[in-house]
Short mmCIF file of C-alpha atoms in Angstrom, two decimals:
data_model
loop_
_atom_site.label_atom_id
_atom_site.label_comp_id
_atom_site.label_asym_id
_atom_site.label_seq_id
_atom_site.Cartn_x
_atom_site.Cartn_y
_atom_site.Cartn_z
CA UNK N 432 -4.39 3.14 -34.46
CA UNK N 433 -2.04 3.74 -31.84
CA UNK N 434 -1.97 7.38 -32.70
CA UNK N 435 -5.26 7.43 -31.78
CA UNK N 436 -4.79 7.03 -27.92
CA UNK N 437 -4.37 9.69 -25.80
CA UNK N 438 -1.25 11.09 -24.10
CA UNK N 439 -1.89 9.44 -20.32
CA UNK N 440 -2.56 6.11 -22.40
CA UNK N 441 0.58 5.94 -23.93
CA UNK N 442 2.35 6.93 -20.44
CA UNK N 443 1.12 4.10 -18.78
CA UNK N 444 2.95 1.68 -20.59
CA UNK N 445 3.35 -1.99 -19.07
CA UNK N 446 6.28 -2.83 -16.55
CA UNK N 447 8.93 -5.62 -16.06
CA UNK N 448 6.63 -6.71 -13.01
CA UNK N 449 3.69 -7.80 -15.28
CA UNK N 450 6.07 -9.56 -17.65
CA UNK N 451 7.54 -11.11 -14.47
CA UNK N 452 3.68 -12.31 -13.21
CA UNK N 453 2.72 -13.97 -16.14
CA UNK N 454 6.00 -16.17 -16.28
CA UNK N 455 4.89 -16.84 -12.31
CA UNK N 456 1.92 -18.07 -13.63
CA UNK N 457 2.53 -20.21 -16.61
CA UNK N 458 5.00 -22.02 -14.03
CA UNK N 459 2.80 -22.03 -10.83
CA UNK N 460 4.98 -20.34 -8.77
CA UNK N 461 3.72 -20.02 -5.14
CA UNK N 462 2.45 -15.94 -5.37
CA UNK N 463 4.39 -13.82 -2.64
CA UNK N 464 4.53 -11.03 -4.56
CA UNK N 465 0.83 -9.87 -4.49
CA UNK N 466 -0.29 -8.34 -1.76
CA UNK N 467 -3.41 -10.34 -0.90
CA UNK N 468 -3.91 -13.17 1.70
CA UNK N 469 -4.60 -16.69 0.73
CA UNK N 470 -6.50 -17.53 3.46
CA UNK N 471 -10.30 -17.23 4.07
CA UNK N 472 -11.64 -14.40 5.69
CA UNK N 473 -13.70 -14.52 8.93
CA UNK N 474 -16.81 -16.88 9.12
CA UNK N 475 -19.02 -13.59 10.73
CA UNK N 476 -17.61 -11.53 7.88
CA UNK N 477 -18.73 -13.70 5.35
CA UNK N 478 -22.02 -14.75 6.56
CA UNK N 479 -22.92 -11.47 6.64
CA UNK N 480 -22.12 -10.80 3.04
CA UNK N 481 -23.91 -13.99 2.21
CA UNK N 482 -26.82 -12.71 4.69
CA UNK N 483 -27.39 -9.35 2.50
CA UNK N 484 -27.23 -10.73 -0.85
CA UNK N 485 -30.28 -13.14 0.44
CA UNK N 486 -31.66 -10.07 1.78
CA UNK N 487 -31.93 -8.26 -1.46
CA UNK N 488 -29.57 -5.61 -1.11
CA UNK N 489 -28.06 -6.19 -4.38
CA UNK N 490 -29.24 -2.74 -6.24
CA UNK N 491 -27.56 0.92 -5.94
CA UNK N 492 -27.00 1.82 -1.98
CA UNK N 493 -25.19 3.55 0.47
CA UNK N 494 -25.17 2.50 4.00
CA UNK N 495 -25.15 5.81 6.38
CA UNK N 496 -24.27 2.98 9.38
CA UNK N 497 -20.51 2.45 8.30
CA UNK N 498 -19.79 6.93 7.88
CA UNK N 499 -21.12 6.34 12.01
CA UNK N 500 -19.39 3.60 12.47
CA UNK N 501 -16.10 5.54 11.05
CA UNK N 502 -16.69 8.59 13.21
CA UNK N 503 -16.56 6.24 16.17
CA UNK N 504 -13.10 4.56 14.87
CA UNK N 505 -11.87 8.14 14.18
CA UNK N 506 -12.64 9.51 17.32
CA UNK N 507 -11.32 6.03 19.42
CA UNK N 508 -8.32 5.59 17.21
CA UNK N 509 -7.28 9.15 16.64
CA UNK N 510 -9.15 11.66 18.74
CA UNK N 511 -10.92 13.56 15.62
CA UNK N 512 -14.16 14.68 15.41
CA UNK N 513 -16.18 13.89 12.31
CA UNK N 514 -19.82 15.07 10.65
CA UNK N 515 -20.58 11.44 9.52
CA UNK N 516 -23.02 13.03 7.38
CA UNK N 517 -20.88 15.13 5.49
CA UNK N 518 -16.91 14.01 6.44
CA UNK N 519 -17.27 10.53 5.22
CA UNK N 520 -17.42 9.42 1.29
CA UNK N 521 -17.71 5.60 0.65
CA UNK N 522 -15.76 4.39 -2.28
CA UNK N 523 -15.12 1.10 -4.36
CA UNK N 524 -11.76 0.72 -2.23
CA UNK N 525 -9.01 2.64 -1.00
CA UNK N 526 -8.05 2.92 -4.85
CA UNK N 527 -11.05 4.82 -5.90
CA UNK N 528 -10.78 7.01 -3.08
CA UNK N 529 -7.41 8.21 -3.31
CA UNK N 530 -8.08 8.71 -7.00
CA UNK N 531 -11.09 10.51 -6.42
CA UNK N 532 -8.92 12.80 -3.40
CA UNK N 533 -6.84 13.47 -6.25
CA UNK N 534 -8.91 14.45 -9.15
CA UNK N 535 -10.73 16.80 -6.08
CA UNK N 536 -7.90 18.73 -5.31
CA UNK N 537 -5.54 18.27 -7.95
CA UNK N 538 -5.40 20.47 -11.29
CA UNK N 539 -3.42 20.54 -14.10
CA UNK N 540 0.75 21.60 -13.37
CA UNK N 541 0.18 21.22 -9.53
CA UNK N 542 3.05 19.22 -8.61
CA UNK N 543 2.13 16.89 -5.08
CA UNK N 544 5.38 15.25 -3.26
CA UNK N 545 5.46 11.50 -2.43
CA UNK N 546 8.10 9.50 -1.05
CA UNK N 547 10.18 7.08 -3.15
CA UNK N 548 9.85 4.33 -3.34
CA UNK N 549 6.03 4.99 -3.41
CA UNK N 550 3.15 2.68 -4.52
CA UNK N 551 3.33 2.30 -8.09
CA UNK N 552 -0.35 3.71 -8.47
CA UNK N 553 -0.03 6.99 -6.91
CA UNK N 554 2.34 8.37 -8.99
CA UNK N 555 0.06 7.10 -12.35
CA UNK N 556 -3.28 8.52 -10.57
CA UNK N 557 -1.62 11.96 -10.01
CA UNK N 558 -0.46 12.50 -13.77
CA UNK N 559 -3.82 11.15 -14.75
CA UNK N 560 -5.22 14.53 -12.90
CA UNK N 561 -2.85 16.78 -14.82
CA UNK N 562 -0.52 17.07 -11.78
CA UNK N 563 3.33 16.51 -11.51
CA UNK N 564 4.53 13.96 -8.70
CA UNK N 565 7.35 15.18 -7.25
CA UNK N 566 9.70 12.09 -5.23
CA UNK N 567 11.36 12.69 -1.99
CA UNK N 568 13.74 9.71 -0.95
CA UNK N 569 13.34 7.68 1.74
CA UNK N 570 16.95 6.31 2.46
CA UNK N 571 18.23 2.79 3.33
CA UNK N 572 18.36 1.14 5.19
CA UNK N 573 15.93 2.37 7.42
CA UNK N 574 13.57 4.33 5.21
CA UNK N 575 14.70 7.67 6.60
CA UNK N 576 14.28 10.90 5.26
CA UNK N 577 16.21 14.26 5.24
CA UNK N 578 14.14 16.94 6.36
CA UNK N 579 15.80 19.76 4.67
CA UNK N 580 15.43 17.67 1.21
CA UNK N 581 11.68 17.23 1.98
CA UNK N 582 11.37 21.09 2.59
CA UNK N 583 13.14 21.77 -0.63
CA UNK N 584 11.18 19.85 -2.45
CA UNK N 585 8.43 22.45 -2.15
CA UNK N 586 7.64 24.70 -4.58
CA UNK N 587 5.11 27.55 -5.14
CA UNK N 588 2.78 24.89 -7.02
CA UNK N 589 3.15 22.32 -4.99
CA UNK N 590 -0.31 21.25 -3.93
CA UNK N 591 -0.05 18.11 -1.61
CA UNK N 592 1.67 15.44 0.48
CA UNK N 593 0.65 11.85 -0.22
CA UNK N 594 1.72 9.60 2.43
CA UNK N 595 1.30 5.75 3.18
CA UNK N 596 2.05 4.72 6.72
CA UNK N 597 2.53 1.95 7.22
CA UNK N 598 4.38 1.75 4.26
CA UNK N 599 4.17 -0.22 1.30
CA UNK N 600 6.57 -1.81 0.33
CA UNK N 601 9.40 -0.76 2.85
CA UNK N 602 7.21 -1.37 6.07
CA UNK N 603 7.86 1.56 7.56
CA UNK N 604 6.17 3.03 10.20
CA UNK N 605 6.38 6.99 10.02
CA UNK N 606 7.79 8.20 13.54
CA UNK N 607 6.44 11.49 15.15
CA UNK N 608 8.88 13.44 14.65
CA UNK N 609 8.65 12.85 10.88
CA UNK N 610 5.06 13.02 11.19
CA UNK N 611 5.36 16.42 12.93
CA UNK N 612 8.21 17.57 10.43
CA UNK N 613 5.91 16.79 7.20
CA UNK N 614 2.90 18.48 9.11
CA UNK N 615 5.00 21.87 9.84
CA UNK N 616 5.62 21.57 6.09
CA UNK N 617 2.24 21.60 4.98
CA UNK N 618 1.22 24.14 7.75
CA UNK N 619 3.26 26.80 6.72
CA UNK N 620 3.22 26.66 3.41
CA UNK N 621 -0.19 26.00 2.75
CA UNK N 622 -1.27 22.54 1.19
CA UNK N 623 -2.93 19.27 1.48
CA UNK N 624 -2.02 15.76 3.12
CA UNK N 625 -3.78 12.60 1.50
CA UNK N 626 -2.85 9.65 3.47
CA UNK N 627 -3.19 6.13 2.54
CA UNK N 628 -3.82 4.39 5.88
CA UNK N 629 -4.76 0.68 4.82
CA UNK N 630 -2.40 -0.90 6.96
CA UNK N 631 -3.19 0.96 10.14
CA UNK N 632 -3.88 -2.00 12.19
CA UNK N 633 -0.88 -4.14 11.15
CA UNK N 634 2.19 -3.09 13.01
CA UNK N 635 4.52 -4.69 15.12
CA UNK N 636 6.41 -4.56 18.14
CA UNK N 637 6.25 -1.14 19.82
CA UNK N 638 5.19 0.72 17.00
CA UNK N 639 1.95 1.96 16.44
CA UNK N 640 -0.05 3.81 13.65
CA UNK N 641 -0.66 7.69 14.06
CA UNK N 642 -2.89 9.73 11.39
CA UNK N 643 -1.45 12.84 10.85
CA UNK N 644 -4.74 14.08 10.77
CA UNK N 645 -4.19 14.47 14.48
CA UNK N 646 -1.68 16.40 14.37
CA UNK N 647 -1.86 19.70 15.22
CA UNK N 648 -3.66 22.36 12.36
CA UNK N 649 -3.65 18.88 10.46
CA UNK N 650 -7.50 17.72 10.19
CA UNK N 651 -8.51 21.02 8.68
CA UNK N 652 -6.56 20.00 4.96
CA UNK N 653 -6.02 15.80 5.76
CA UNK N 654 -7.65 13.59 3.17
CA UNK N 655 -7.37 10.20 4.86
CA UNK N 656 -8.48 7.41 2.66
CA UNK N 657 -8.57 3.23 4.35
CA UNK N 658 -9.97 0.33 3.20
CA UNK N 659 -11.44 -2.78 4.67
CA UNK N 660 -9.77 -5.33 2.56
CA UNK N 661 -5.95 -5.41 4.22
CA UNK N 662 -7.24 -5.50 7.73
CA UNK N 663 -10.36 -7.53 7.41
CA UNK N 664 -8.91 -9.99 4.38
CA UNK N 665 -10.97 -8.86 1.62
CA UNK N 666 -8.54 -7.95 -0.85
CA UNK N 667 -8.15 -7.74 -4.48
CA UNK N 668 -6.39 -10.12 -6.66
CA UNK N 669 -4.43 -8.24 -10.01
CA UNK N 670 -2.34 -9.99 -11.98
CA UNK N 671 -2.79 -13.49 -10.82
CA UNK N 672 -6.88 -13.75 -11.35
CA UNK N 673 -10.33 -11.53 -11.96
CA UNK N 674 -11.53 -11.38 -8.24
CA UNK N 675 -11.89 -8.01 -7.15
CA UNK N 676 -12.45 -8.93 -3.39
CA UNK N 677 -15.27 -6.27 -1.62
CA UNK N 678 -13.94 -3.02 -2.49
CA UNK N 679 -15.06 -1.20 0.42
CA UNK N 680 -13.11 2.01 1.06
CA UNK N 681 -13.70 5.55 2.16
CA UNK N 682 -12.26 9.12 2.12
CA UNK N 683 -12.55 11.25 5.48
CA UNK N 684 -12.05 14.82 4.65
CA UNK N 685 -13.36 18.69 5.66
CA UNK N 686 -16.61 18.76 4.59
CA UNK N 687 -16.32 20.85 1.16
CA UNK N 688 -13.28 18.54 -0.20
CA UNK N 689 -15.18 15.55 1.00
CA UNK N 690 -18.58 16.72 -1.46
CA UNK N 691 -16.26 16.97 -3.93
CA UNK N 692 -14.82 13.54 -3.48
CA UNK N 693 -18.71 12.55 -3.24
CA UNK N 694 -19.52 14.13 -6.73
CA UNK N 695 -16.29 12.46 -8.29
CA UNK N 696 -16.85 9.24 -7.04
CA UNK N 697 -20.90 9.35 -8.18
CA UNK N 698 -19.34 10.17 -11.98
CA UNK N 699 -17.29 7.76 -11.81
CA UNK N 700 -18.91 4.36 -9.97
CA UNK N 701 -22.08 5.73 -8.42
CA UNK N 702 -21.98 3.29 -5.69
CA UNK N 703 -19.79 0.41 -4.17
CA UNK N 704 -21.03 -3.14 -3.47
CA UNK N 705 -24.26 -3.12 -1.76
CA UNK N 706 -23.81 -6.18 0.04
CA UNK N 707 -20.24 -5.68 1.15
CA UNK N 708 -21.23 -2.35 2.66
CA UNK N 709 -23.78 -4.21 4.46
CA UNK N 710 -21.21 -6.84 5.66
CA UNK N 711 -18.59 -3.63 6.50
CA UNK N 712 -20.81 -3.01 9.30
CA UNK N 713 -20.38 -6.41 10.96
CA UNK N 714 -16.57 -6.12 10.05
CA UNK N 715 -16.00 -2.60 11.32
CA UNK N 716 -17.51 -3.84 15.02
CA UNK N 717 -14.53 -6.37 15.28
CA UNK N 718 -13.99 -6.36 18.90
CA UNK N 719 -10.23 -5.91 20.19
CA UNK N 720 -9.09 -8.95 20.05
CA UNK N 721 -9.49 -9.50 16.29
CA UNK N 722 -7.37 -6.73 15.75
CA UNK N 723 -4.54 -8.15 18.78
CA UNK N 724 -4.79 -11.38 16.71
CA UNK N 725 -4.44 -9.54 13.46
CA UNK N 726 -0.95 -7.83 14.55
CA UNK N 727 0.01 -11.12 16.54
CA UNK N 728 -0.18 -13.50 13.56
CA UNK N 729 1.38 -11.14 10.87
CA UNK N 730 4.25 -10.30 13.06
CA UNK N 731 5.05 -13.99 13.82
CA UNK N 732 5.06 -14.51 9.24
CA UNK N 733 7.15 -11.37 8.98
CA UNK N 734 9.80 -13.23 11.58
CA UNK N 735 9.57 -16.72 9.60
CA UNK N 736 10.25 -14.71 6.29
CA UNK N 737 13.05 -12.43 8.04
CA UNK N 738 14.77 -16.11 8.91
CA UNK N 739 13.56 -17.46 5.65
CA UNK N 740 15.56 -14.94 2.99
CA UNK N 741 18.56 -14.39 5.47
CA UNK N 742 19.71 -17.63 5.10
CA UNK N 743 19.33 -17.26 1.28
CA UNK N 744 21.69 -14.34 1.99
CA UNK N 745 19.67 -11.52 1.91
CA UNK N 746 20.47 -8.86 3.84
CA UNK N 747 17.78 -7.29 6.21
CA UNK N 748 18.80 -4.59 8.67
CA UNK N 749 15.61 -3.53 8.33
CA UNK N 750 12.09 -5.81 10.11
CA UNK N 751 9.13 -4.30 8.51
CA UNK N 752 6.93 -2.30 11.30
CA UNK N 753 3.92 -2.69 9.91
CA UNK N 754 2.11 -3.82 6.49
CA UNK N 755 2.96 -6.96 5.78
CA UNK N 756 5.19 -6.78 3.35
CA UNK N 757 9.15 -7.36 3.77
CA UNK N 758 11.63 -5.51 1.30
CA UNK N 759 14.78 -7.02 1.36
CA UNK N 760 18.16 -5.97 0.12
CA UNK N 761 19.83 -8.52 -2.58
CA UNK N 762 22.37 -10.79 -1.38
CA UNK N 763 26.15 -9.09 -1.63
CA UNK N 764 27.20 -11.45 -3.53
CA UNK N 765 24.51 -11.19 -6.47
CA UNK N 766 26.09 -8.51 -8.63
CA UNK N 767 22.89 -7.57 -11.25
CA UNK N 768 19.72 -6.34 -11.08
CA UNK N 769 16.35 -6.83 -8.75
CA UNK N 770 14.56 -7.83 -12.02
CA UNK N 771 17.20 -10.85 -13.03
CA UNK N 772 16.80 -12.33 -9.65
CA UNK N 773 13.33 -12.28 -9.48
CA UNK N 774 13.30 -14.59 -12.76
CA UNK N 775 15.77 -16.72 -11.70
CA UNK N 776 13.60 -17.20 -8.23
CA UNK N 777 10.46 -17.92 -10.15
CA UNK N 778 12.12 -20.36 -12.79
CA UNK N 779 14.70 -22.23 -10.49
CA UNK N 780 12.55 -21.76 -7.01
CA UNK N 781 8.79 -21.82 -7.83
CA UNK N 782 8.53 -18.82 -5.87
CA UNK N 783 7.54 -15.13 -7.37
CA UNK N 784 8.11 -11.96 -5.84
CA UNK N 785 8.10 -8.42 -6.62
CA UNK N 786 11.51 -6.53 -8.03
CA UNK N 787 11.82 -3.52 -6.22
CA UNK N 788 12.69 -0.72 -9.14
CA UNK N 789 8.75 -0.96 -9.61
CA UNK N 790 8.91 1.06 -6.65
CA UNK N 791 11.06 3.82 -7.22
CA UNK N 792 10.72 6.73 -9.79
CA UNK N 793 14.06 8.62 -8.98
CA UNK N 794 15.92 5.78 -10.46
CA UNK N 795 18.76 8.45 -12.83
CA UNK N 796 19.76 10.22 -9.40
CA UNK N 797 23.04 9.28 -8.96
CA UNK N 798 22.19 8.92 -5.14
CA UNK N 799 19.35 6.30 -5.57
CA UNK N 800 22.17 3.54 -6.80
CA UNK N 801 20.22 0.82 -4.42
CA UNK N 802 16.93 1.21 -6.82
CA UNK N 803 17.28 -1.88 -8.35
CA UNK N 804 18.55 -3.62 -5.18
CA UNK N 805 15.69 -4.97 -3.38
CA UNK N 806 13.10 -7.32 -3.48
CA UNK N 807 9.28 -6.94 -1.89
CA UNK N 808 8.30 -10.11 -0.82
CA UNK N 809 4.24 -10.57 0.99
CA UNK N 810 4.04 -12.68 3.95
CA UNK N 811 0.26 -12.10 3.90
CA UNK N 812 0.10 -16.02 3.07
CA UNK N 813 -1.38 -19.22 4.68
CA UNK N 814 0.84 -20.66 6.81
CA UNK N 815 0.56 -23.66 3.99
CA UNK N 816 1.76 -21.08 1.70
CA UNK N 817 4.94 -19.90 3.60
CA UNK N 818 6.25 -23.18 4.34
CA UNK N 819 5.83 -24.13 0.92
CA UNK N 820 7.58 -21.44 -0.18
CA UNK N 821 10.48 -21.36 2.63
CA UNK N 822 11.13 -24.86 1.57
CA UNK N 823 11.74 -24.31 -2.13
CA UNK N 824 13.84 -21.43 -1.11
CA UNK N 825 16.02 -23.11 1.43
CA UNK N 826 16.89 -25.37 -1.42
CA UNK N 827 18.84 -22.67 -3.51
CA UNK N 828 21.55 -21.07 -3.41
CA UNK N 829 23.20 -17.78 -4.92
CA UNK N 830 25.87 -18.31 -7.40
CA UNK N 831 25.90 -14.35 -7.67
CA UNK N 832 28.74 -13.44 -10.30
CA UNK N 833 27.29 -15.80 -12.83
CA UNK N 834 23.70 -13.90 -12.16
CA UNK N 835 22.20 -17.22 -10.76
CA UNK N 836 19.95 -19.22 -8.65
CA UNK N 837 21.10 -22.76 -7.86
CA UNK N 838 19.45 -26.12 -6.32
CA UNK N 839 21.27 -27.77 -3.51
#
């Protein structure tokens, strides 16, 4: 019956990465290769979750408070006015709304640039629409990119810019100049932005988030699409369990592309969780310090990992600037692939992680010969978790022309 599937079906085939998870868990290797934390979220936040489910709000609902609650972020955080009534589409996560930005603005042969390496959804979600994603590299080993190979990269059917800052999985925080160089791009020649802005409050030393949407000419044709779950703990777990976390995103948009995001995401999940909107509201009024603490305690786990790998041998002349995730550059001495060491690390270490060719897409350009040459690891952990894991990795070492991992 496989003839019987359709064309995207048999496009999204399965990757090394879910091959690579399952072995993780038949061995119960500590997990820092998803990106969700293992430690509990807030008390407030979760009494207030547990407060509207006894309250009955457990039907079909959308919560008007949180689209006023979001034109007060966007106007504090970014200096953009919003229509809360007509700007703001709720969603069942930042996953559901970028898909939904895309099926509203994307038809079929449109091609829409991203940069590689890219989340490995986008990519996926834009064929799914009938568009072509088009990759502009980012180059090691500090995520640059080359503005004249961006601007080339445009065509007459190119439709739209995706872009993730902070970055997942470099950590890169998008300067402004490149912020202003992407935005002249889409100025002149016409076309959308669709940011994915989930890690907007997790940065680190003196770098800070900025929305292109604030840019000027930029709010007019930005889709930005957030979440709660990175910044608030909430995530969702994929490979390594069922939970599904809140699922509380949202698309902020002109007002036409925005009903169109409304009408795509009614067809496709009508509404998101009742009671986790109601406990967004009690979230989305965190006062300043949560979000000081947020930044403080992730950027003191991205240090403790930097030490962690370097004295494995990895080789990090890059600190992630946001995000928390920290994608590191094989030891020289380990002469094959992203994918072997990952294996070796979950069967001889107990510790999984994420091989970073998942990431990239231009993987035959001759120029992209570091593709399978990093590894994403997620510090988003317990501090349990970490030292668990820092432990059973100081206790290897690389043996790198025989393609393995060894115990002291």
């Amino acid at each position: 019956m496989y003839a019987k599937l359709s064309r995207v079906a048999r496009m999204l085939t399965p990757s090394p990465i879910q091959e690579l998870s399952q072995l993780a868990q038949r061995i119960g290797a500590i997990n820092l290769a998803e990106g969700f934390p293992d430690f509990p979220a807030l008390p407030d936040f979760k009494a207030a979750a547990v407060s509207a489910i006894n309250s009955d709000f457990n039907q079909y609902r959308h919560v008007q408070g949180i689209c006023e609650l979001l034109e007060a972020k966007m106007k504090r955080d970014h200096g953009l006015q919003i229509n809360p009534l007509t700007d703001v589409v709720i969603s069942c996560g930042q996953t559901e709304a970028f898909a939904a930005s895309i099926f509203a603005v994307i038809d079929h042969g449109d091609e829409v640039l991203l940069f590689d390496p890219a989340y490995e959804t986008y990519g996926p979600c834009i064929s799914l629409a009938g568009g072509i994603p088009v990759y502009v590299p980012l180059d090691p080993p500090h995520w640059t990119f080359d503005v004249e190979k961006l601007t080339k990269s445009f065509t007459s059917r190119t439709k739209a810019v995706v872009l993730n800052s902070p970055h997942n999985p470099t950590g890169k925080v998008f300067t402004k100049g490149e912020l202003e160089a992407i935005a002249e791009a889409c100025r002149s020649r016409d076309c959308i932005c669709i940011t994915d802005e989930v890690y907007e409050y997790i940065t680190f030393d003196i770098h800070k988030h900025v929305s292109i949407s604030s840019l000027h000419g930029m709010q007019e044709r930005t889709i930005i699409t957030s979440s709660l779950s990175k910044t608030f703990s909430v995530t969702g777990l994929l490979c390594f369990s069922n939970s599904t976390g809140w699922r509380i995103g949202w698309s902020c948009a002109p007002s036409n592309i925005a009903s169109a995001i409304r009408n795509i995401h009614i067809n496709i999940t009508d509404s998101a969780p009742a009671p986790f909107q109601e406990a967004a509201l009690t979230a989305l009024r965190s006062s300043p310090e949560y979000f000081k603490s947020l930044r403080t305690s992730y950027e003191a786990r991205r240090d403790n990992a930097v030490e962690t790998l370097s004295g494995l041998g990895f080789q990090i002349q890059f600190k992630p600037q946001g995000s928390f995730f920290l994608f590191a550059e094989l030891p020289e001495s380990w002469l094959h692939s992203d994918v072997d060491f990952v294996r070796e690390l979950i069967k001889k270490g107990g510790v999984a992680a994420v091989p970073g060719c998942g990431f990239f897409r231009n993987c035959s350009n001759n120029e992209n010969k570091y593709y399978n040459r990093f590894v994403r690891f997620a510090f988003c952990k317990s501090d349990e978790t970490l030292a668990a894991a820092a432990q059973r990795i100081r206790e290897l070492e690389v043996i790198g022309d025989k393609g393995l991992l060894k115990k002291l």
